[in-house]
Amino acid sequence: MTPILYKSDEIDFTNNGLGQLNELYSVDVQEQRNGLLTLTGSYPVTGQHYADISEGRIILAKPSPLDDNHAFRIVNTQLDIAGHSLQIEADSITYDLTHNLVRSVTMKGNGSTAMSQLHSAIVNPSIFTLYSDIMTSSTSTLNYVNPMEAIAGTQGSFLQYWGGEMKRENRRVAMLNRRVRDNVATFRLGKNINGLRYTVDTSNLVTQVIPTVSLTQGETTRYLEGATVSSKRIGNYPIKYTQSIDVTDKITIKDGDADKVIVDRINAYANNWFTKSKNTAKDLPDVTTEVDVLSLQDSADYADKFAKLETIGLTDTVTVYVPEYGVNVTAIVNELHYDPIGERVTSMVVGTAKVSFAEANQNALSDLQNKVIQVQEQATQAVISANGKNSIYSGRNAPAHPQEGDTWFWDDGTDSGIRVFTNGVWVDSVDTKTLERINNAVDSAIETSNTYTDELNEKQVELTNELNDKVTNGEAVLKQEIADRETGDSVTLKAGKDFTTSQITSYDTGIQSRLSQVSDGIMAQVSATNLIVDSSFVNALVNWTVSGDVAWKINTGNMHEGVRVAKFDNGDTVFDRKTATLTSIPIYTMNLGGTQFYASFDLYAKSFGTSAYFKAEIVQKNSSGTTTKTTAIGGSFDTAMSDWTNYTANITLDPATTQLYWQFTQYGGGVIYVSRPYLGSVQLQKNAYIVGASTDNSSTLKLFNNFFAFGIQANTGALIAGINGDSSGLNIVGEKITITGDTTFIGNNFMDGALIKNASIGTAQIADVSITNAKIASLDVNKISGNVSNFIQSNWNGKYGSTTINSTGMTVNSGGVITDFMNSGMKLTMAGESIGGIGVQGMTGKPNTYQGLTFWLDGNAEYMAWAARNNGDTSMNPVIQMSWYRSNSAPTGAYAGFNFDDDVIFNQGINVPGISKAKLGFTTKTFNGFNYPYFGDSRLQAGLAYGSGYTYLISGTTYYNLTRVIKALDNLGAVKIPSVINSDGTVKTWFNVTL
């Protein structure tokens, strides 16, 4: 067939899509057993569909003689070096599954059940179904893999535990017990046959076995040997390939059994060893054959011996005669190259057939998606990861053509281990001698420690001798010490000073006390070791600030190490290129001692959206609010985690810093958890935590020569409950002050807003009265003199800090969003950026009375939208139903201009640009007894209608079945259509068309 090009979202492939790729050449479809399936080809730059070919679009082509047409998604295109043709590489449409995810799945039961369980665990909806006819039962658990890895690309995959042969289809991936046919063809190997190249490997050959059992009594082990068993093919080889086999666990051995009884049981089991199902090919060499079918066509024996190879299928078995040893070997087609245009097999790789993968090797991975030319299943089992880039090998011999990052599980019969191919060489990762090397390193460390201990002993002797010398002069030293105690020495004075300026910290309670001496006084403070107020979210987010379309929340149902967790989850809300922050109450440096602090927090980043990332920072600002320094804790995070992780950092205060705070920021969508934030002067051990106070208060005592204060202060330094005094007077501060007992006031008393329940006033004189707080039941505004508007404005602005009024309008500041009511309407500003507004507007060239209502978007904003919450919902984020985006700001899934995300109905005709008066109409047309959607002329005289799998062309009251016409013309091939007809009725020129 001729390959056909389709758009990227095609799933049915029932039409010709964007067109047939008639000019496509050098097309090759390559498929490997349980591995890759790809298409490559070249297309001329002068071809009809050159401009239509791009990454993501789909090519439909026949992949092999026996399989239906298959869809291949284009993954790479590039011009050849001469610029004459486009080189195309496309992967099977089933590779789309590698971009999906399975969080966790337990596959259990037979193959059909396991594949059904895997399908149910896929995160995103998929067009693919998963199927298997394997009746073997097994079980496996996988976490965070893509579906193709779960099938055949990782440790614990379906292929490893259930076995089978993969068959890829356009909407299904199947693991079959047997994919195609057995013993399809027979051919004889030969050294001089053009197009036939093969290797014969006898390294695993066995033609004779000696069965043994091991018997252990106490610390002594002895062996019993049965009769030697030989293969019927032992004479086909120049030497005997002998191997011992341990059958201890294959026979029953009872206490007291005589040796002869045990030997008889050995012989009974081993007598037919070569005919047991799992050993039937042990006496045959391993054969790998590369067949170039096109070159074989030149052979004189092609028609008789090799013609069947043109229609052979992947995983078919063939019988190969090996003339060197005169034996027939059953081999399987492991790799197939097919020309979908010529519809013929061009080459293949045939290897010795083995038992099923699951039976042969329970611990190796299957071969999947690696573009290798030869697959040798007998000695080296190449295991290809699902990305099609790296391989995992096992065997005695080093792999022939490794790539960077490949892994080799080696075993030389004595030792074994794992090596990784790095920078062109195999590098040991771990092996059976690793423990020995570790023990040697430990012994070396112990020897070094012993040497160091000897040095310490010598040092101790030296110091002891020095001490004895000092004791000898002890009398003089003691006299000097007594004199120092009488007059004071520098050591004692220093100790006294250090005590006067000291800090005591309780790790268990999270409280620290600090005593400081300054030039003219003493200060004491008791506060929290963890400076972050409510670091455990005891009061939810009362002491934290959140911002963003999707806010951080406290996950009350989830605790981490006994502490509440803050969670960000945008759910179904589109959050591309948006941010959400969680910020602690600022800590003011006036209350801190020193400049060195330590930060710590716990993070569990469960998932990230496209281009999303998370940052945790300690932000420092000066008195003007300008950021002086920002320290990221742990860097930037954009990779999902499997569990909680603790991150720490050292914080040094900038000299200009007056306040600092924690800030957690999520850029883009995802699911993020944070817990146990810490900031303090005490450095914590890894994963440790100290609880912060639930309020931002601390107790203080300050005694100076002209000032004193004691009580509770906020982190701003202001006294919120206590007493302070200086030469000007005494202040008592508190939200509520209670005085019990008789109280006498001497001198003048001023009460600001006093409420006196019962009072007896002998004489009251009110002259030029000043009232700062009064409750007046009825006020005659006309009796107020002075600047009345200024009186109202100043009192309004003072009373309502979020709302201010002035001569031009009113401003409302509601936590980051500022709304200005102006003379022409309403303007919105967020984060210092003008967004847009709603207002009254005229139009250029029209009179002043020509006015209307305008919704406008300022130049710094990206989009405007109309949204609605779901029916009955009053709290979730509104869902966008209609939107408009600038050309460079449309998010994923949207386009520049207007986007409609709900049904749209046009009840009237639609005008089109230009001078045409005819309108485009949408309605329903009824004919043939059915109602069809119609679009075309608004007068319903010309247009198209569709439904029931057909498209109709409408002209007046006549309906033409356009689908049938196109189907009738489709695939007619080359057709001549008259373009100029002579007067006598003959055709002068023809127009050639290929249909």
Short mmCIF file of C-alpha atoms in Angstrom, two decimals, residues 404-594:
data_model
loop_
_atom_site.label_atom_id
_atom_site.label_comp_id
_atom_site.label_asym_id
_atom_site.label_seq_id
_atom_site.Cartn_x
_atom_site.Cartn_y
_atom_site.Cartn_z
CA GLU A 404 26.77 5.09 26.92
CA GLY A 405 24.73 4.20 30.03
CA ASP A 406 24.20 0.47 29.16
CA THR A 407 24.32 -2.02 32.07
CA TRP A 408 25.98 -5.49 32.00
CA PHE A 409 25.19 -8.20 34.58
CA TRP A 410 28.36 -10.33 34.18
CA ASP A 411 29.17 -13.81 35.47
CA ASP A 412 32.47 -15.57 34.66
CA GLY A 413 31.66 -18.75 36.59
CA THR A 414 33.67 -17.67 39.65
CA ASP A 415 32.64 -14.10 40.28
CA SER A 416 29.74 -11.93 39.13
CA GLY A 417 28.65 -8.32 39.30
CA ILE A 418 27.24 -5.24 37.58
CA ARG A 419 29.12 -2.90 35.23
CA VAL A 420 27.95 0.34 33.56
CA PHE A 421 29.33 1.51 30.20
CA THR A 422 30.78 4.98 30.96
CA ASN A 423 33.00 7.11 28.71
CA GLY A 424 33.79 4.17 26.44
CA VAL A 425 34.69 1.57 29.10
CA TRP A 426 32.84 -0.87 31.38
CA VAL A 427 33.06 0.47 34.96
CA ASP A 428 32.43 -1.82 37.98
CA SER A 429 29.39 -0.80 40.03
CA VAL A 430 29.13 -3.75 42.42
CA ASP A 431 30.35 -7.38 42.38
CA THR A 432 30.97 -10.41 44.57
CA LYS A 433 34.24 -8.87 45.80
CA THR A 434 32.63 -5.66 46.94
CA LEU A 435 32.22 -6.96 50.52
CA GLU A 436 35.89 -8.02 50.54
CA ARG A 437 36.94 -4.52 49.45
CA ILE A 438 34.73 -2.98 52.15
CA ASN A 439 36.26 -5.27 54.81
CA ASN A 440 39.75 -4.31 53.62
CA ALA A 441 38.82 -0.63 53.87
CA VAL A 442 37.45 -1.17 57.39
CA ASP A 443 40.63 -3.05 58.42
CA SER A 444 42.69 -0.17 57.05
CA ALA A 445 40.60 2.34 59.01
CA ILE A 446 41.01 0.28 62.21
CA GLU A 447 44.77 0.13 61.68
CA THR A 448 44.85 3.90 61.21
CA SER A 449 42.73 4.31 64.37
CA ASN A 450 45.14 2.13 66.37
CA THR A 451 48.07 4.23 65.16
CA TYR A 452 46.23 7.38 66.17
CA THR A 453 45.46 5.85 69.60
CA ASP A 454 49.18 5.19 70.15
CA GLU A 455 49.89 8.83 69.25
CA LEU A 456 47.26 9.97 71.75
CA ASN A 457 48.82 7.82 74.49
CA GLU A 458 52.19 9.40 73.79
CA LYS A 459 50.60 12.85 73.89
CA GLN A 460 48.91 12.00 77.21
CA VAL A 461 52.27 11.08 78.75
CA GLU A 462 53.74 14.33 77.49
CA LEU A 463 50.91 16.39 78.95
CA THR A 464 51.09 14.53 82.26
CA ASN A 465 54.75 15.38 82.55
CA GLU A 466 53.97 19.03 81.83
CA LEU A 467 51.26 18.99 84.52
CA ASN A 468 53.66 17.54 87.06
CA ASP A 469 56.04 20.38 86.31
CA LYS A 470 53.25 22.87 86.95
CA VAL A 471 52.29 21.17 90.25
CA THR A 472 55.86 21.51 91.38
CA ASN A 473 55.42 25.26 91.14
CA GLY A 474 51.89 25.03 92.61
CA GLU A 475 52.60 27.07 95.70
CA ALA A 476 53.51 30.15 93.69
CA VAL A 477 50.54 29.63 91.40
CA LEU A 478 48.16 29.32 94.40
CA LYS A 479 49.44 32.56 95.95
CA GLN A 480 48.92 34.39 92.68
CA GLU A 481 45.37 32.98 92.43
CA ILE A 482 44.52 34.29 95.92
CA ALA A 483 45.81 37.72 94.98
CA ASP A 484 43.74 37.66 91.80
CA ARG A 485 40.59 36.82 93.75
CA GLU A 486 41.19 39.81 96.03
CA THR A 487 41.83 42.37 93.27
CA GLY A 488 40.09 40.66 90.31
CA ASP A 489 41.83 39.17 87.29
CA SER A 490 41.02 39.41 83.61
CA VAL A 491 39.61 35.84 83.46
CA THR A 492 37.15 36.48 86.27
CA LEU A 493 36.08 39.82 84.82
CA LYS A 494 35.62 38.24 81.40
CA ALA A 495 33.45 35.47 82.89
CA GLY A 496 31.30 38.06 84.68
CA LYS A 497 30.86 40.03 81.46
CA ASP A 498 29.93 36.90 79.50
CA PHE A 499 27.31 36.03 82.11
CA THR A 500 25.88 39.55 81.93
CA THR A 501 25.50 39.17 78.15
CA SER A 502 24.28 35.58 77.82
CA GLN A 503 21.60 33.41 76.27
CA ILE A 504 19.94 30.28 77.69
CA THR A 505 18.04 27.97 75.34
CA SER A 506 15.66 25.11 76.17
CA TYR A 507 15.67 22.67 73.26
CA ASP A 508 12.72 20.61 74.55
CA THR A 509 10.30 23.50 75.11
CA GLY A 510 11.52 25.69 72.26
CA ILE A 511 12.00 28.71 74.61
CA GLN A 512 15.15 30.83 74.89
CA SER A 513 16.11 33.53 77.43
CA ARG A 514 18.60 36.28 76.66
CA LEU A 515 20.30 38.65 79.16
CA SER A 516 22.23 41.56 77.62
CA GLN A 517 24.21 44.43 79.15
CA VAL A 518 24.61 47.70 77.24
CA SER A 519 26.47 50.88 78.16
CA ASP A 520 23.69 52.33 80.30
CA GLY A 521 21.39 49.47 81.23
CA ILE A 522 20.34 45.82 81.23
CA MET A 523 17.81 43.98 78.99
CA ALA A 524 16.24 40.54 79.42
CA GLN A 525 13.96 38.70 76.96
CA VAL A 526 12.15 35.35 76.96
CA SER A 527 11.01 34.27 73.46
CA ALA A 528 10.69 31.21 71.21
CA THR A 529 13.81 29.43 69.88
CA ASN A 530 11.97 28.99 66.54
CA LEU A 531 11.34 32.59 65.45
CA ILE A 532 8.61 31.56 62.97
CA VAL A 533 5.22 32.35 64.50
CA ASP A 534 2.89 29.32 64.47
CA SER A 535 5.38 27.19 62.53
CA SER A 536 3.21 24.11 63.25
CA PHE A 537 0.06 25.74 61.73
CA VAL A 538 -1.80 25.26 65.04
CA ASN A 539 -4.00 28.24 64.16
CA ALA A 540 -4.25 27.15 60.51
CA LEU A 541 -3.17 30.14 58.36
CA VAL A 542 -4.11 32.94 60.80
CA ASN A 543 -0.43 33.87 61.23
CA TRP A 544 0.51 33.26 57.58
CA THR A 545 -0.26 35.20 54.36
CA VAL A 546 -1.40 33.43 51.18
CA SER A 547 -1.74 34.75 47.63
CA GLY A 548 -2.60 33.32 44.21
CA ASP A 549 -5.64 32.10 42.26
CA VAL A 550 -5.24 28.77 44.05
CA ALA A 551 -4.28 29.32 47.69
CA TRP A 552 -2.19 27.16 50.00
CA LYS A 553 -4.33 25.32 52.54
CA ILE A 554 -3.79 23.40 55.76
CA ASN A 555 -4.29 19.70 55.16
CA THR A 556 -5.97 18.86 58.49
CA GLY A 557 -6.26 15.19 57.57
CA ASN A 558 -2.53 14.75 57.01
CA MET A 559 0.14 15.06 59.74
CA HIS A 560 3.90 14.83 59.25
CA GLU A 561 5.92 13.80 62.31
CA GLY A 562 2.96 14.97 64.44
CA VAL A 563 2.88 18.44 62.83
CA ARG A 564 0.22 19.88 60.51
CA VAL A 565 1.00 20.19 56.80
CA ALA A 566 0.48 23.08 54.36
CA LYS A 567 -0.65 21.87 50.94
CA PHE A 568 -0.85 23.35 47.45
CA ASP A 569 -3.03 21.53 44.89
CA ASN A 570 -4.44 23.27 41.83
CA GLY A 571 -6.66 20.26 41.04
CA ASP A 572 -8.56 20.83 37.78
CA THR A 573 -7.76 24.56 37.75
CA VAL A 574 -5.38 25.60 34.96
CA PHE A 575 -2.41 27.17 36.73
CA ASP A 576 0.18 27.53 33.95
CA ARG A 577 2.54 30.52 34.41
CA LYS A 578 0.85 31.47 37.70
CA THR A 579 2.20 31.62 41.26
CA ALA A 580 0.90 30.88 44.74
CA THR A 581 2.82 32.01 47.84
CA LEU A 582 2.71 31.14 51.55
CA THR A 583 4.46 33.75 53.72
CA SER A 584 5.17 33.86 57.48
CA ILE A 585 4.75 36.90 59.75
CA PRO A 586 7.88 39.11 59.46
CA ILE A 587 10.54 38.92 62.18
CA TYR A 588 12.07 42.28 63.06
CA THR A 589 15.82 42.36 63.61
CA MET A 590 15.59 44.88 66.47
CA ASN A 591 14.56 41.95 68.68
CA LEU A 592 17.30 39.59 67.52
CA GLY A 593 20.81 39.07 68.84
CA GLY A 594 23.57 38.33 66.33
#
